[in-house]
């Protein structure tokens, strides 16, 4: 377990640009060291803002997009191409621009795919795909992702792990179907905390005043069942990337405000 590190930016636009630059550097370093890199993407306004910033960065061409594996932390269980699916939004924001190897873009199953409307079977299928990609050096049933990104919800949820629901309590499976989610759509697929914790680095993104209380709770010793973001950490690094609004309620010991 790594101790969370905080980086606070002036506003959400600067946060997205700085996070994109940080991600480019991390991918390039991983590709230089091992020949390839593995990243888990997140949706939502902060995740998509980062992808859009990456698409607009001249430095994006430093990445060899053909040697990058892309995974997702969660997905809305909707038909292929639905505008609310994270993968659809990621394609529009970035992937259609940079042209990654399609065989290395590991989208979570859609509700009209090979598993039909069975979210639990679809989750098991994605878990099998992760396990097939894991090598002996990963010491587990998921690859050791270089960076796994998560948006933090106002209720402290990450991926589709919501407070108190069964998915956040899962300790064995790496991917689960989520039923009865408190925000639409109610049916989703999500990585579990054990899968998230297999990542070398976990980055949690939070921008806006509506995320301030969630950041305060998650970073102030809350339990992961009540505050799933508190249970999301990487093996070597856990990085919270926030804007000033999202950091506004953090205790001074965590983030010494300029006015303090």
mmCIF file of C-alpha atoms in Angstrom, residues 1-251:
data_model
loop_
_atom_site.group_PDB
_atom_site.id
_atom_site.type_symbol
_atom_site.label_atom_id
_atom_site.label_comp_id
_atom_site.label_asym_id
_atom_site.label_seq_id
_atom_site.Cartn_x
_atom_site.Cartn_y
_atom_site.Cartn_z
ATOM 1 C CA UNK A 1 0.000 0.000 0.000
ATOM 2 C CA UNK A 2 1.380 3.400 -0.997
ATOM 3 C CA UNK A 3 0.707 6.606 0.937
ATOM 4 C CA UNK A 4 -1.405 9.064 -1.096
ATOM 5 C CA UNK A 5 0.405 12.015 -2.640
ATOM 6 C CA UNK A 6 -1.534 15.169 -3.507
ATOM 7 C CA UNK A 7 -1.050 17.502 -6.457
ATOM 8 C CA UNK A 8 -3.408 20.490 -6.505
ATOM 9 C CA UNK A 9 -3.847 22.676 -9.589
ATOM 10 C CA UNK A 10 -5.500 26.080 -9.938
ATOM 11 C CA UNK A 11 -8.488 24.876 -11.965
ATOM 12 C CA UNK A 12 -9.837 21.845 -13.782
ATOM 13 C CA UNK A 13 -8.430 22.892 -17.174
ATOM 14 C CA UNK A 14 -4.903 23.148 -15.816
ATOM 15 C CA UNK A 15 -5.383 19.907 -13.922
ATOM 16 C CA UNK A 16 -6.368 18.099 -17.125
ATOM 17 C CA UNK A 17 -3.407 19.501 -19.072
ATOM 18 C CA UNK A 18 -0.913 18.700 -16.332
ATOM 19 C CA UNK A 19 -2.323 15.199 -15.852
ATOM 20 C CA UNK A 20 -2.117 14.554 -19.589
ATOM 21 C CA UNK A 21 1.533 15.640 -19.621
ATOM 22 C CA UNK A 22 2.228 13.422 -16.610
ATOM 23 C CA UNK A 23 0.558 10.444 -18.307
ATOM 24 C CA UNK A 24 2.531 10.905 -21.527
ATOM 25 C CA UNK A 25 5.772 10.870 -19.544
ATOM 26 C CA UNK A 26 4.752 7.759 -17.606
ATOM 27 C CA UNK A 27 3.792 5.858 -20.776
ATOM 28 C CA UNK A 28 6.985 6.838 -22.610
ATOM 29 C CA UNK A 29 9.115 5.781 -19.635
ATOM 30 C CA UNK A 30 7.341 2.406 -19.416
ATOM 31 C CA UNK A 31 7.721 1.791 -23.144
ATOM 32 C CA UNK A 32 11.412 2.663 -22.956
ATOM 33 C CA UNK A 33 11.903 0.275 -20.046
ATOM 34 C CA UNK A 34 9.820 -2.712 -21.177
ATOM 35 C CA UNK A 35 8.773 -2.070 -24.775
ATOM 36 C CA UNK A 36 5.097 -1.566 -23.976
ATOM 37 C CA UNK A 37 2.824 0.090 -21.454
ATOM 38 C CA UNK A 38 -0.550 -0.639 -19.889
ATOM 39 C CA UNK A 39 -3.055 2.011 -18.795
ATOM 40 C CA UNK A 40 -6.561 1.822 -17.333
ATOM 41 C CA UNK A 41 -8.818 4.669 -18.455
ATOM 42 C CA UNK A 42 -11.677 6.283 -16.600
ATOM 43 C CA UNK A 43 -14.754 8.082 -17.863
ATOM 44 C CA UNK A 44 -16.669 10.995 -16.427
ATOM 45 C CA UNK A 45 -15.971 14.668 -16.911
ATOM 46 C CA UNK A 46 -12.494 14.563 -15.392
ATOM 47 C CA UNK A 47 -11.393 11.425 -17.202
ATOM 48 C CA UNK A 48 -12.687 12.674 -20.531
ATOM 49 C CA UNK A 49 -11.176 16.097 -19.887
ATOM 50 C CA UNK A 50 -7.779 14.474 -19.445
ATOM 51 C CA UNK A 51 -8.187 12.497 -22.689
ATOM 52 C CA UNK A 52 -9.184 15.633 -24.589
ATOM 53 C CA UNK A 53 -6.145 17.453 -23.194
ATOM 54 C CA UNK A 54 -3.963 14.544 -24.255
ATOM 55 C CA UNK A 55 -5.415 14.643 -27.768
ATOM 56 C CA UNK A 56 -4.588 18.346 -27.997
ATOM 57 C CA UNK A 57 -1.037 18.007 -26.717
ATOM 58 C CA UNK A 58 1.816 18.068 -29.268
ATOM 59 C CA UNK A 59 3.691 15.724 -26.910
ATOM 60 C CA UNK A 60 1.167 12.957 -27.575
ATOM 61 C CA UNK A 61 3.296 11.889 -30.541
ATOM 62 C CA UNK A 62 6.035 10.850 -28.113
ATOM 63 C CA UNK A 63 3.849 7.846 -27.268
ATOM 64 C CA UNK A 64 4.039 4.759 -29.482
ATOM 65 C CA UNK A 65 0.302 4.136 -29.554
ATOM 66 C CA UNK A 66 0.794 0.743 -31.211
ATOM 67 C CA UNK A 67 2.569 -0.512 -28.072
ATOM 68 C CA UNK A 68 0.008 0.604 -25.522
ATOM 69 C CA UNK A 69 -2.622 -1.626 -23.918
ATOM 70 C CA UNK A 70 -5.764 0.242 -22.870
ATOM 71 C CA UNK A 71 -8.205 -1.123 -20.325
ATOM 72 C CA UNK A 72 -11.184 0.364 -18.490
ATOM 73 C CA UNK A 73 -11.950 0.575 -14.790
ATOM 74 C CA UNK A 74 -15.685 0.328 -15.336
ATOM 75 C CA UNK A 75 -18.334 0.584 -17.986
ATOM 76 C CA UNK A 76 -22.010 1.299 -18.329
ATOM 77 C CA UNK A 77 -23.664 -1.927 -19.483
ATOM 78 C CA UNK A 78 -25.273 -0.464 -22.589
ATOM 79 C CA UNK A 79 -25.293 -1.372 -26.305
ATOM 80 C CA UNK A 80 -22.151 -0.971 -28.375
ATOM 81 C CA UNK A 81 -21.734 2.601 -29.569
ATOM 82 C CA UNK A 82 -24.068 4.075 -26.973
ATOM 83 C CA UNK A 83 -22.921 7.663 -26.311
ATOM 84 C CA UNK A 84 -22.987 7.038 -22.552
ATOM 85 C CA UNK A 85 -20.432 4.208 -22.712
ATOM 86 C CA UNK A 86 -16.963 5.164 -21.497
ATOM 87 C CA UNK A 87 -15.293 3.559 -24.493
ATOM 88 C CA UNK A 88 -17.490 5.546 -26.908
ATOM 89 C CA UNK A 89 -16.533 8.782 -25.176
ATOM 90 C CA UNK A 90 -12.840 7.800 -25.099
ATOM 91 C CA UNK A 91 -12.869 7.135 -28.835
ATOM 92 C CA UNK A 92 -14.366 10.554 -29.509
ATOM 93 C CA UNK A 93 -12.034 12.359 -27.108
ATOM 94 C CA UNK A 94 -8.760 10.640 -28.054
ATOM 95 C CA UNK A 95 -8.609 7.185 -29.601
ATOM 96 C CA UNK A 96 -9.997 8.077 -33.023
ATOM 97 C CA UNK A 97 -7.264 10.723 -33.227
ATOM 98 C CA UNK A 98 -4.206 8.684 -32.211
ATOM 99 C CA UNK A 99 -5.103 5.333 -33.775
ATOM 100 C CA UNK A 100 -4.026 2.689 -31.229
ATOM 101 C CA UNK A 101 -3.712 -0.977 -32.191
ATOM 102 C CA UNK A 102 -7.361 -2.183 -32.081
ATOM 103 C CA UNK A 103 -6.262 -5.522 -30.631
ATOM 104 C CA UNK A 104 -4.826 -3.682 -27.627
ATOM 105 C CA UNK A 105 -7.951 -1.642 -26.894
ATOM 106 C CA UNK A 106 -9.698 -3.822 -24.319
ATOM 107 C CA UNK A 107 -13.213 -2.441 -24.090
ATOM 108 C CA UNK A 108 -15.572 -3.974 -21.560
ATOM 109 C CA UNK A 109 -18.428 -5.983 -23.115
ATOM 110 C CA UNK A 110 -21.578 -4.230 -24.308
ATOM 111 C CA UNK A 111 -25.098 -5.325 -23.454
ATOM 112 C CA UNK A 112 -25.710 -6.414 -27.042
ATOM 113 C CA UNK A 113 -22.442 -8.337 -27.314
ATOM 114 C CA UNK A 114 -21.507 -11.990 -26.940
ATOM 115 C CA UNK A 115 -22.843 -12.169 -23.370
ATOM 116 C CA UNK A 116 -26.168 -10.570 -24.203
ATOM 117 C CA UNK A 117 -27.753 -8.790 -21.271
ATOM 118 C CA UNK A 118 -25.950 -10.877 -18.637
ATOM 119 C CA UNK A 119 -23.678 -8.395 -16.865
ATOM 120 C CA UNK A 120 -22.245 -11.022 -14.537
ATOM 121 C CA UNK A 121 -21.144 -13.241 -17.427
ATOM 122 C CA UNK A 122 -19.741 -10.180 -19.200
ATOM 123 C CA UNK A 123 -17.750 -9.318 -16.077
ATOM 124 C CA UNK A 124 -16.401 -12.866 -15.883
ATOM 125 C CA UNK A 125 -15.391 -12.622 -19.547
ATOM 126 C CA UNK A 126 -13.465 -9.413 -18.919
ATOM 127 C CA UNK A 127 -11.792 -11.004 -15.900
ATOM 128 C CA UNK A 128 -10.677 -13.860 -18.146
ATOM 129 C CA UNK A 129 -9.256 -11.373 -20.655
ATOM 130 C CA UNK A 130 -7.300 -9.662 -17.892
ATOM 131 C CA UNK A 131 -6.004 -12.984 -16.608
ATOM 132 C CA UNK A 132 -4.851 -13.968 -20.096
ATOM 133 C CA UNK A 133 -2.869 -10.731 -20.350
ATOM 134 C CA UNK A 134 -1.165 -11.171 -16.981
ATOM 135 C CA UNK A 135 2.357 -12.558 -17.029
ATOM 136 C CA UNK A 136 4.287 -14.512 -14.364
ATOM 137 C CA UNK A 137 5.933 -11.288 -13.282
ATOM 138 C CA UNK A 138 2.537 -9.801 -12.419
ATOM 139 C CA UNK A 139 1.973 -12.283 -9.566
ATOM 140 C CA UNK A 140 -1.773 -12.317 -10.011
ATOM 141 C CA UNK A 141 -4.760 -12.549 -12.313
ATOM 142 C CA UNK A 142 -4.507 -9.035 -13.749
ATOM 143 C CA UNK A 143 -1.620 -7.231 -15.451
ATOM 144 C CA UNK A 144 0.416 -4.851 -13.306
ATOM 145 C CA UNK A 145 -0.973 -1.742 -14.980
ATOM 146 C CA UNK A 146 1.496 1.127 -15.262
ATOM 147 C CA UNK A 147 -1.217 3.680 -14.493
ATOM 148 C CA UNK A 148 -4.804 3.105 -13.436
ATOM 149 C CA UNK A 149 -6.929 6.240 -13.426
ATOM 150 C CA UNK A 150 -10.125 6.732 -11.449
ATOM 151 C CA UNK A 151 -12.574 9.580 -11.238
ATOM 152 C CA UNK A 152 -13.870 10.258 -7.736
ATOM 153 C CA UNK A 153 -17.618 10.726 -7.426
ATOM 154 C CA UNK A 154 -19.315 13.159 -5.022
ATOM 155 C CA UNK A 155 -20.337 10.107 -2.947
ATOM 156 C CA UNK A 156 -16.688 8.851 -2.917
ATOM 157 C CA UNK A 157 -17.365 6.110 -5.472
ATOM 158 C CA UNK A 158 -14.594 5.064 -7.858
ATOM 159 C CA UNK A 159 -15.080 2.969 -11.008
ATOM 160 C CA UNK A 160 -18.572 1.574 -10.314
ATOM 161 C CA UNK A 161 -17.806 0.722 -6.701
ATOM 162 C CA UNK A 162 -20.433 2.590 -4.691
ATOM 163 C CA UNK A 163 -20.512 2.965 -0.896
ATOM 164 C CA UNK A 164 -21.946 -0.034 0.951
ATOM 165 C CA UNK A 165 -22.947 -1.947 -2.215
ATOM 166 C CA UNK A 166 -21.769 -5.559 -2.711
ATOM 167 C CA UNK A 167 -19.165 -4.739 -5.374
ATOM 168 C CA UNK A 168 -17.000 -2.699 -3.001
ATOM 169 C CA UNK A 169 -16.925 -5.643 -0.575
ATOM 170 C CA UNK A 170 -15.579 -8.083 -3.177
ATOM 171 C CA UNK A 171 -12.213 -9.573 -2.173
ATOM 172 C CA UNK A 172 -11.747 -12.452 -4.631
ATOM 173 C CA UNK A 173 -13.009 -11.583 -8.111
ATOM 174 C CA UNK A 174 -11.258 -8.942 -10.222
ATOM 175 C CA UNK A 175 -14.328 -7.832 -12.220
ATOM 176 C CA UNK A 176 -17.975 -7.871 -11.178
ATOM 177 C CA UNK A 177 -21.360 -6.996 -12.530
ATOM 178 C CA UNK A 178 -22.951 -4.101 -10.643
ATOM 179 C CA UNK A 179 -26.706 -4.070 -10.180
ATOM 180 C CA UNK A 180 -28.827 -1.308 -8.698
ATOM 181 C CA UNK A 181 -26.207 1.426 -8.987
ATOM 182 C CA UNK A 182 -27.490 4.666 -7.435
ATOM 183 C CA UNK A 183 -26.768 6.638 -10.611
ATOM 184 C CA UNK A 184 -27.952 5.666 -14.092
ATOM 185 C CA UNK A 185 -27.651 3.289 -15.694
ATOM 186 C CA UNK A 186 -28.186 0.886 -12.797
ATOM 187 C CA UNK A 187 -26.345 -2.011 -14.452
ATOM 188 C CA UNK A 188 -22.579 -1.738 -14.922
ATOM 189 C CA UNK A 189 -19.328 -3.684 -14.998
ATOM 190 C CA UNK A 190 -16.467 -2.725 -12.717
ATOM 191 C CA UNK A 191 -12.998 -3.675 -11.626
ATOM 192 C CA UNK A 192 -12.885 -4.504 -7.934
ATOM 193 C CA UNK A 193 -10.525 -3.099 -5.330
ATOM 194 C CA UNK A 194 -8.183 -6.133 -5.575
ATOM 195 C CA UNK A 195 -7.794 -5.501 -9.319
ATOM 196 C CA UNK A 196 -7.278 -1.772 -8.792
ATOM 197 C CA UNK A 197 -4.577 -2.429 -6.205
ATOM 198 C CA UNK A 198 -2.605 -4.533 -8.670
ATOM 199 C CA UNK A 199 -1.636 -1.348 -10.541
ATOM 200 C CA UNK A 200 1.815 0.116 -10.122
ATOM 201 C CA UNK A 201 0.296 3.590 -9.898
ATOM 202 C CA UNK A 202 -3.275 4.626 -9.137
ATOM 203 C CA UNK A 203 -4.298 8.185 -9.996
ATOM 204 C CA UNK A 204 -7.506 9.598 -8.548
ATOM 205 C CA UNK A 205 -8.951 12.618 -10.352
ATOM 206 C CA UNK A 206 -11.228 15.120 -8.666
ATOM 207 C CA UNK A 207 -12.168 18.616 -9.815
ATOM 208 C CA UNK A 208 -14.962 20.924 -8.776
ATOM 209 C CA UNK A 209 -16.610 21.974 -5.528
ATOM 210 C CA UNK A 210 -18.953 18.985 -5.677
ATOM 211 C CA UNK A 211 -15.940 16.690 -5.145
ATOM 212 C CA UNK A 212 -14.520 18.571 -2.135
ATOM 213 C CA UNK A 213 -16.373 16.649 0.566
ATOM 214 C CA UNK A 214 -15.600 13.313 -1.113
ATOM 215 C CA UNK A 215 -11.892 14.132 -1.215
ATOM 216 C CA UNK A 216 -11.961 15.184 2.432
ATOM 217 C CA UNK A 217 -13.694 11.979 3.541
ATOM 218 C CA UNK A 218 -11.534 9.629 1.470
ATOM 219 C CA UNK A 219 -8.279 11.251 2.570
ATOM 220 C CA UNK A 220 -9.180 11.528 6.244
ATOM 221 C CA UNK A 221 -9.113 7.879 7.258
ATOM 222 C CA UNK A 222 -12.545 6.682 6.171
ATOM 223 C CA UNK A 223 -13.125 2.978 5.572
ATOM 224 C CA UNK A 224 -13.310 1.688 2.013
ATOM 225 C CA UNK A 225 -16.800 0.210 2.400
ATOM 226 C CA UNK A 226 -18.214 3.622 3.301
ATOM 227 C CA UNK A 227 -15.799 5.541 1.028
ATOM 228 C CA UNK A 228 -14.532 3.374 -1.844
ATOM 229 C CA UNK A 229 -12.003 6.008 -2.941
ATOM 230 C CA UNK A 230 -10.206 5.427 0.361
ATOM 231 C CA UNK A 231 -9.506 1.848 -0.709
ATOM 232 C CA UNK A 232 -8.033 2.703 -4.109
ATOM 233 C CA UNK A 233 -4.250 2.710 -4.001
ATOM 234 C CA UNK A 234 -1.341 1.548 -6.102
ATOM 235 C CA UNK A 235 1.523 -0.768 -5.287
ATOM 236 C CA UNK A 236 4.218 1.866 -5.740
ATOM 237 C CA UNK A 237 2.294 5.147 -5.938
ATOM 238 C CA UNK A 238 -1.107 6.628 -5.194
ATOM 239 C CA UNK A 239 -1.611 10.072 -6.661
ATOM 240 C CA UNK A 240 -4.542 12.385 -6.054
ATOM 241 C CA UNK A 241 -4.828 14.992 -8.803
ATOM 242 C CA UNK A 242 -7.181 17.777 -7.746
ATOM 243 C CA UNK A 243 -8.097 21.326 -8.585
ATOM 244 C CA UNK A 244 -8.277 23.974 -5.890
ATOM 245 C CA UNK A 245 -12.050 23.644 -5.565
ATOM 246 C CA UNK A 246 -11.887 19.896 -4.911
ATOM 247 C CA UNK A 247 -9.085 20.428 -2.396
ATOM 248 C CA UNK A 248 -10.873 23.229 -0.549
ATOM 249 C CA UNK A 249 -12.083 21.080 2.372
ATOM 250 C CA UNK A 250 -8.908 19.084 2.960
ATOM 251 C CA UNK A 251 -7.333 19.384 6.416
#
